[in-house]
Amino acid sequence: MHLLVGRIGTSELQTVDLDHGHIEDIRLEGNKGTIDTTTVSFLEYGNIIGILQGKPGSPRAAAIQRWLNACQIAEEEIALWPVIADNVWEKLEKASAVHSFEFSYRPSPAIAPPEGEGLSSLVRLGDSRYPDHRITLKIEIPRREGNGPVARLRGQRRLQSDIQSLMTELGYLEGPTGVDRARALVTLPDEDGQENDEPLDFIKHHITAKCRVEVNSAGGRPRYEANVAAIMQVAYEKQRDLRAAVGADQ
């Protein structure tokens, strides 16, 4: 199953004459406009979709989520969020200590903040208090200072739980006004039983890919068909990671 979602464009379009270097505005006849489209493909497992934007102004995941819910195609509300690589979740769960977490985002008035306590509460407060700001939250557990090892361990476990809860709600922050930084510093045991600090980057480890979409202008398939083919090719190449991330092989 595939879907085309469009957004009526408001920017002025121009053409260039490559032979003479002339640039001209596009003049549309009558009450006509332009539309920027996003191609969406539904995979056969794990409720995963692939999204390919035609232009930077084409609908993003948050807009597609609102459109799907407005159509009421499901009894429950649909939520879309980026798929985070499974090994990042495993490392966070296996961490013997969580030392810090840094989170930066811009509030979006069109999307409700996440539910929950801890970090989610701080995000909700930031949304209501500073709706027009870029907000950065940074929490660190002192390694040598503080109230002793018991208090430090309690703080680390609480921070670990809060990170897991907030990151599962990452979809509400996806998009141009959303999260642009989400990093944690954790301690992990290696195969020899030694412990080492390792950074986890929840933005960097989204399962994403860049691909070249070629359209044969000489009687070839339309652009939307080429977009679908490109999405499905990437989904095939990333199938192992995608299935692991959503537990489709369990």
mmCIF file of C-alpha atoms in Angstrom:
data_model
loop_
_atom_site.group_PDB
_atom_site.id
_atom_site.type_symbol
_atom_site.label_atom_id
_atom_site.label_comp_id
_atom_site.label_asym_id
_atom_site.label_seq_id
_atom_site.Cartn_x
_atom_site.Cartn_y
_atom_site.Cartn_z
ATOM 1 C CA MET A 1 0.000 0.000 0.000
ATOM 2 C CA HIS A 2 1.236 3.452 -0.896
ATOM 3 C CA LEU A 3 0.018 7.000 -0.341
ATOM 4 C CA LEU A 4 0.664 10.430 -1.816
ATOM 5 C CA VAL A 5 0.149 13.349 0.582
ATOM 6 C CA GLY A 6 0.291 16.860 -0.825
ATOM 7 C CA ARG A 7 0.645 20.376 0.514
ATOM 8 C CA ILE A 8 -0.392 23.413 -1.511
ATOM 9 C CA GLY A 9 2.702 25.504 -2.126
ATOM 10 C CA THR A 10 2.843 29.191 -1.274
ATOM 11 C CA SER A 11 6.324 30.107 -2.485
ATOM 12 C CA GLU A 12 7.043 31.651 -5.868
ATOM 13 C CA LEU A 13 8.519 29.261 -8.425
ATOM 14 C CA GLN A 14 11.070 30.182 -11.059
ATOM 15 C CA THR A 15 12.581 28.596 -14.145
ATOM 16 C CA VAL A 16 16.036 29.011 -15.623
ATOM 17 C CA ASP A 17 17.016 29.028 -19.283
ATOM 18 C CA LEU A 18 20.194 26.945 -19.238
ATOM 19 C CA ASP A 19 21.225 28.117 -22.686
ATOM 20 C CA HIS A 20 21.020 31.859 -21.957
ATOM 21 C CA GLY A 21 21.047 31.959 -18.140
ATOM 22 C CA HIS A 22 17.714 33.786 -17.899
ATOM 23 C CA ILE A 23 15.603 33.311 -14.770
ATOM 24 C CA GLU A 24 11.852 33.897 -14.963
ATOM 25 C CA ASP A 25 8.869 33.493 -12.631
ATOM 26 C CA ILE A 26 6.392 30.742 -13.468
ATOM 27 C CA ARG A 27 3.042 32.219 -14.439
ATOM 28 C CA LEU A 28 0.097 29.886 -13.890
ATOM 29 C CA GLU A 29 -3.152 30.491 -15.746
ATOM 30 C CA GLY A 30 -6.446 30.822 -13.894
ATOM 31 C CA ASN A 31 -6.956 29.785 -10.281
ATOM 32 C CA LYS A 32 -4.123 27.262 -10.219
ATOM 33 C CA GLY A 33 -1.295 26.616 -7.794
ATOM 34 C CA THR A 34 1.509 24.191 -7.091
ATOM 35 C CA ILE A 35 1.568 21.216 -4.776
ATOM 36 C CA ASP A 36 4.480 19.621 -2.909
ATOM 37 C CA THR A 37 4.021 15.886 -2.382
ATOM 38 C CA THR A 38 5.411 13.271 -0.034
ATOM 39 C CA THR A 39 5.387 9.579 -0.940
ATOM 40 C CA VAL A 40 4.443 7.155 1.840
ATOM 41 C CA SER A 41 4.837 3.375 1.622
ATOM 42 C CA PHE A 42 3.406 0.953 4.188
ATOM 43 C CA LEU A 43 5.621 -2.058 4.906
ATOM 44 C CA GLU A 44 4.171 -5.479 5.628
ATOM 45 C CA TYR A 45 5.372 -5.789 9.226
ATOM 46 C CA GLY A 46 5.584 -3.795 12.440
ATOM 47 C CA ASN A 47 3.355 -0.889 11.354
ATOM 48 C CA ILE A 48 6.378 0.725 9.676
ATOM 49 C CA ILE A 49 6.045 3.304 6.920
ATOM 50 C CA GLY A 50 8.674 4.746 4.624
ATOM 51 C CA ILE A 51 8.517 8.467 3.809
ATOM 52 C CA LEU A 52 10.214 10.302 0.951
ATOM 53 C CA GLN A 53 9.697 14.056 0.650
ATOM 54 C CA GLY A 54 9.582 15.614 -2.787
ATOM 55 C CA LYS A 55 10.782 18.984 -1.468
ATOM 56 C CA PRO A 56 11.759 20.474 1.923
ATOM 57 C CA GLY A 57 8.268 22.005 2.105
ATOM 58 C CA SER A 58 6.460 18.721 1.451
ATOM 59 C CA PRO A 59 4.431 17.153 4.296
ATOM 60 C CA ARG A 60 6.518 15.674 7.112
ATOM 61 C CA ALA A 61 5.679 12.843 9.487
ATOM 62 C CA ALA A 62 3.807 15.115 11.914
ATOM 63 C CA ALA A 63 1.567 16.449 9.115
ATOM 64 C CA ILE A 64 0.919 12.932 7.801
ATOM 65 C CA GLN A 65 -0.006 11.835 11.319
ATOM 66 C CA ARG A 66 -2.562 14.669 11.635
ATOM 67 C CA TRP A 67 -4.006 13.855 8.203
ATOM 68 C CA LEU A 68 -4.375 10.125 8.982
ATOM 69 C CA ASN A 69 -6.144 10.889 12.253
ATOM 70 C CA ALA A 70 -8.408 13.459 10.583
ATOM 71 C CA CYS A 71 -9.473 10.764 8.108
ATOM 72 C CA GLN A 72 -10.357 8.455 11.048
ATOM 73 C CA ILE A 73 -9.087 5.380 9.246
ATOM 74 C CA ALA A 74 -8.427 3.631 12.565
ATOM 75 C CA GLU A 75 -10.439 3.355 15.767
ATOM 76 C CA GLU A 76 -7.467 4.465 17.875
ATOM 77 C CA GLU A 77 -5.341 7.561 17.365
ATOM 78 C CA ILE A 78 -2.336 6.992 15.114
ATOM 79 C CA ALA A 79 1.098 8.163 16.253
ATOM 80 C CA LEU A 80 4.161 8.279 14.005
ATOM 81 C CA TRP A 81 7.714 8.496 15.315
ATOM 82 C CA PRO A 82 11.167 7.713 13.955
ATOM 83 C CA VAL A 83 12.404 4.146 14.354
ATOM 84 C CA ILE A 84 15.435 4.124 16.636
ATOM 85 C CA ALA A 85 18.019 1.404 16.030
ATOM 86 C CA ASP A 86 17.425 -1.559 18.335
ATOM 87 C CA ASN A 87 20.998 -1.658 19.660
ATOM 88 C CA VAL A 88 20.594 1.860 21.110
ATOM 89 C CA TRP A 89 17.668 0.696 23.260
ATOM 90 C CA GLU A 90 19.662 -2.395 24.284
ATOM 91 C CA LYS A 91 22.631 -0.288 25.345
ATOM 92 C CA LEU A 92 20.426 2.037 27.375
ATOM 93 C CA GLU A 93 18.764 -0.920 29.111
ATOM 94 C CA LYS A 94 22.080 -2.698 29.802
ATOM 95 C CA ALA A 95 23.879 0.421 31.039
ATOM 96 C CA SER A 96 25.263 0.010 34.549
ATOM 97 C CA ALA A 97 25.201 3.793 34.970
ATOM 98 C CA VAL A 98 23.730 6.817 33.195
ATOM 99 C CA HIS A 99 25.840 9.908 33.796
ATOM 100 C CA SER A 100 24.160 12.622 31.749
ATOM 101 C CA PHE A 101 21.433 13.431 29.246
ATOM 102 C CA GLU A 102 21.225 16.447 26.930
ATOM 103 C CA PHE A 103 18.056 17.267 25.056
ATOM 104 C CA SER A 104 17.385 20.261 22.768
ATOM 105 C CA TYR A 105 14.132 21.095 20.959
ATOM 106 C CA ARG A 106 11.767 23.809 19.783
ATOM 107 C CA PRO A 107 8.145 23.679 21.058
ATOM 108 C CA SER A 108 5.494 23.046 18.425
ATOM 109 C CA PRO A 109 2.091 24.627 19.186
ATOM 110 C CA ALA A 110 0.335 22.208 16.823
ATOM 111 C CA ILE A 111 1.415 19.082 18.716
ATOM 112 C CA ALA A 112 0.695 18.254 22.335
ATOM 113 C CA PRO A 113 3.740 17.547 24.557
ATOM 114 C CA PRO A 114 4.316 13.995 25.871
ATOM 115 C CA GLU A 115 2.554 12.580 28.891
ATOM 116 C CA GLY A 116 4.430 11.241 31.894
ATOM 117 C CA GLU A 117 6.563 12.467 34.759
ATOM 118 C CA GLY A 118 10.242 13.408 35.038
ATOM 119 C CA LEU A 119 11.711 14.698 31.792
ATOM 120 C CA SER A 120 8.275 14.714 30.146
ATOM 121 C CA SER A 121 7.068 17.143 32.811
ATOM 122 C CA LEU A 122 10.008 19.456 32.126
ATOM 123 C CA VAL A 123 9.247 19.378 28.393
ATOM 124 C CA ARG A 124 5.573 20.245 29.017
ATOM 125 C CA LEU A 125 6.603 23.122 31.277
ATOM 126 C CA GLY A 126 9.007 24.426 28.634
ATOM 127 C CA ASP A 127 6.296 24.251 25.963
ATOM 128 C CA SER A 128 3.900 26.376 27.999
ATOM 129 C CA ARG A 129 6.470 28.775 29.462
ATOM 130 C CA TYR A 130 8.728 29.348 26.435
ATOM 131 C CA PRO A 131 6.714 28.496 23.290
ATOM 132 C CA ASP A 132 8.902 30.641 20.997
ATOM 133 C CA HIS A 133 12.319 29.537 22.247
ATOM 134 C CA ARG A 134 14.839 26.827 21.554
ATOM 135 C CA ILE A 135 15.040 24.868 24.806
ATOM 136 C CA THR A 136 17.994 22.784 25.991
ATOM 137 C CA LEU A 137 17.803 20.496 29.013
ATOM 138 C CA LYS A 138 20.967 18.967 30.455
ATOM 139 C CA ILE A 139 21.018 16.691 33.476
ATOM 140 C CA GLU A 140 24.227 15.323 34.968
ATOM 141 C CA ILE A 141 24.793 12.902 37.830
ATOM 142 C CA PRO A 142 27.909 13.987 39.775
ATOM 143 C CA ARG A 143 30.496 11.201 39.882
ATOM 144 C CA ARG A 144 32.401 12.328 42.963
ATOM 145 C CA GLU A 145 30.165 14.952 44.523
ATOM 146 C CA GLY A 146 26.672 14.645 45.935
ATOM 147 C CA ASN A 147 25.123 12.635 48.743
ATOM 148 C CA GLY A 148 27.051 9.391 48.362
ATOM 149 C CA PRO A 149 26.931 6.239 46.169
ATOM 150 C CA VAL A 150 23.379 5.234 47.130
ATOM 151 C CA ALA A 151 21.915 8.621 46.157
ATOM 152 C CA ARG A 152 23.995 8.604 42.956
ATOM 153 C CA LEU A 153 22.735 5.130 41.989
ATOM 154 C CA ARG A 154 19.140 6.162 42.694
ATOM 155 C CA GLY A 155 19.536 9.249 40.520
ATOM 156 C CA GLN A 156 21.090 7.225 37.698
ATOM 157 C CA ARG A 157 18.263 4.679 37.671
ATOM 158 C CA ARG A 158 15.659 7.435 37.711
ATOM 159 C CA LEU A 159 17.365 9.242 34.833
ATOM 160 C CA GLN A 160 17.640 5.972 32.878
ATOM 161 C CA SER A 161 13.894 5.379 33.244
ATOM 162 C CA ASP A 162 13.055 8.966 32.303
ATOM 163 C CA ILE A 163 15.173 8.774 29.142
ATOM 164 C CA GLN A 164 13.425 5.573 28.052
ATOM 165 C CA SER A 165 10.008 7.137 28.640
ATOM 166 C CA LEU A 166 10.803 10.389 26.809
ATOM 167 C CA MET A 167 12.451 8.729 23.829
ATOM 168 C CA THR A 168 9.426 6.527 23.184
ATOM 169 C CA GLU A 169 7.495 9.781 22.684
ATOM 170 C CA LEU A 170 10.059 11.152 20.239
ATOM 171 C CA GLY A 171 7.549 11.172 17.400
ATOM 172 C CA TYR A 172 5.743 14.238 18.721
ATOM 173 C CA LEU A 173 9.012 16.186 18.419
ATOM 174 C CA GLU A 174 9.935 15.019 14.923
ATOM 175 C CA GLY A 175 10.033 17.718 12.287
ATOM 176 C CA PRO A 176 11.575 21.121 11.561
ATOM 177 C CA THR A 177 10.390 22.638 14.861
ATOM 178 C CA GLY A 178 11.191 19.576 16.930
ATOM 179 C CA VAL A 179 14.086 17.882 18.627
ATOM 180 C CA ASP A 180 17.569 18.434 17.219
ATOM 181 C CA ARG A 181 19.653 16.893 20.008
ATOM 182 C CA ALA A 182 19.123 13.905 22.305
ATOM 183 C CA ARG A 183 22.315 12.424 23.768
ATOM 184 C CA ALA A 184 23.174 10.355 26.815
ATOM 185 C CA LEU A 185 26.480 9.279 28.372
ATOM 186 C CA VAL A 186 26.331 5.780 29.859
ATOM 187 C CA THR A 187 28.666 3.129 31.253
ATOM 188 C CA LEU A 188 28.533 -0.257 29.543
ATOM 189 C CA PRO A 189 30.302 -3.567 30.315
ATOM 190 C CA ASP A 190 32.349 -5.086 27.490
ATOM 191 C CA GLU A 191 32.980 -8.755 26.687
ATOM 192 C CA ASP A 192 35.884 -8.897 29.151
ATOM 193 C CA GLY A 193 33.804 -7.563 32.001
ATOM 194 C CA GLN A 194 35.454 -4.158 31.888
ATOM 195 C CA GLU A 195 33.253 -1.065 32.005
ATOM 196 C CA ASN A 196 33.634 1.837 29.599
ATOM 197 C CA ASP A 197 31.786 5.093 29.055
ATOM 198 C CA GLU A 198 29.949 5.337 25.747
ATOM 199 C CA PRO A 199 27.838 8.149 24.243
ATOM 200 C CA LEU A 200 24.377 7.315 22.868
ATOM 201 C CA ASP A 201 22.945 9.617 20.215
ATOM 202 C CA PHE A 202 19.219 9.038 19.688
ATOM 203 C CA ILE A 203 19.067 11.382 16.698
ATOM 204 C CA LYS A 204 22.101 9.983 14.895
ATOM 205 C CA HIS A 205 20.897 6.406 15.327
ATOM 206 C CA HIS A 206 17.505 6.809 13.678
ATOM 207 C CA ILE A 207 17.126 4.310 10.864
ATOM 208 C CA THR A 208 17.325 6.664 7.900
ATOM 209 C CA ALA A 209 18.928 6.579 4.479
ATOM 210 C CA LYS A 210 19.767 8.865 1.590
ATOM 211 C CA CYS A 211 19.074 7.602 -1.893
ATOM 212 C CA ARG A 212 19.104 8.897 -5.442
ATOM 213 C CA VAL A 213 15.742 8.801 -7.214
ATOM 214 C CA GLU A 214 16.124 8.633 -10.982
ATOM 215 C CA VAL A 215 13.209 9.373 -13.280
ATOM 216 C CA ASN A 216 13.483 8.495 -16.961
ATOM 217 C CA SER A 217 11.925 11.451 -18.774
ATOM 218 C CA ALA A 218 11.879 9.569 -22.084
ATOM 219 C CA GLY A 219 8.717 7.535 -21.544
ATOM 220 C CA GLY A 220 9.796 6.064 -18.201
ATOM 221 C CA ARG A 221 7.695 5.493 -15.104
ATOM 222 C CA PRO A 222 6.233 8.534 -13.289
ATOM 223 C CA ARG A 223 8.100 10.129 -10.412
ATOM 224 C CA TYR A 224 5.792 8.715 -7.745
ATOM 225 C CA GLU A 225 6.485 5.180 -8.965
ATOM 226 C CA ALA A 226 10.215 5.873 -8.822
ATOM 227 C CA ASN A 227 9.780 7.208 -5.275
ATOM 228 C CA VAL A 228 7.955 4.053 -4.192
ATOM 229 C CA ALA A 229 10.666 1.890 -5.737
ATOM 230 C CA ALA A 230 13.369 3.868 -3.898
ATOM 231 C CA ILE A 231 11.567 3.541 -0.536
ATOM 232 C CA MET A 232 11.046 -0.191 -0.965
ATOM 233 C CA GLN A 233 14.672 -0.700 -1.977
ATOM 234 C CA VAL A 234 15.904 1.067 1.167
ATOM 235 C CA ALA A 235 13.398 -0.907 3.267
ATOM 236 C CA TYR A 236 14.796 -4.117 1.807
ATOM 237 C CA GLU A 237 18.387 -3.083 2.503
ATOM 238 C CA LYS A 238 17.513 -2.039 6.094
ATOM 239 C CA GLN A 239 15.095 -4.907 6.692
ATOM 240 C CA ARG A 240 17.186 -6.595 9.366
ATOM 241 C CA ASP A 241 17.530 -3.418 11.448
ATOM 242 C CA LEU A 242 13.881 -2.443 10.976
ATOM 243 C CA ARG A 243 12.562 -5.854 12.012
ATOM 244 C CA ALA A 244 14.816 -5.905 15.060
ATOM 245 C CA ALA A 245 13.764 -2.403 16.087
ATOM 246 C CA VAL A 246 10.053 -3.311 16.209
ATOM 247 C CA GLY A 247 10.421 -6.938 17.327
ATOM 248 C CA ALA A 248 9.027 -8.305 14.064
ATOM 249 C CA ASP A 249 11.268 -11.387 14.281
ATOM 250 C CA GLN A 250 10.108 -12.358 17.771
#
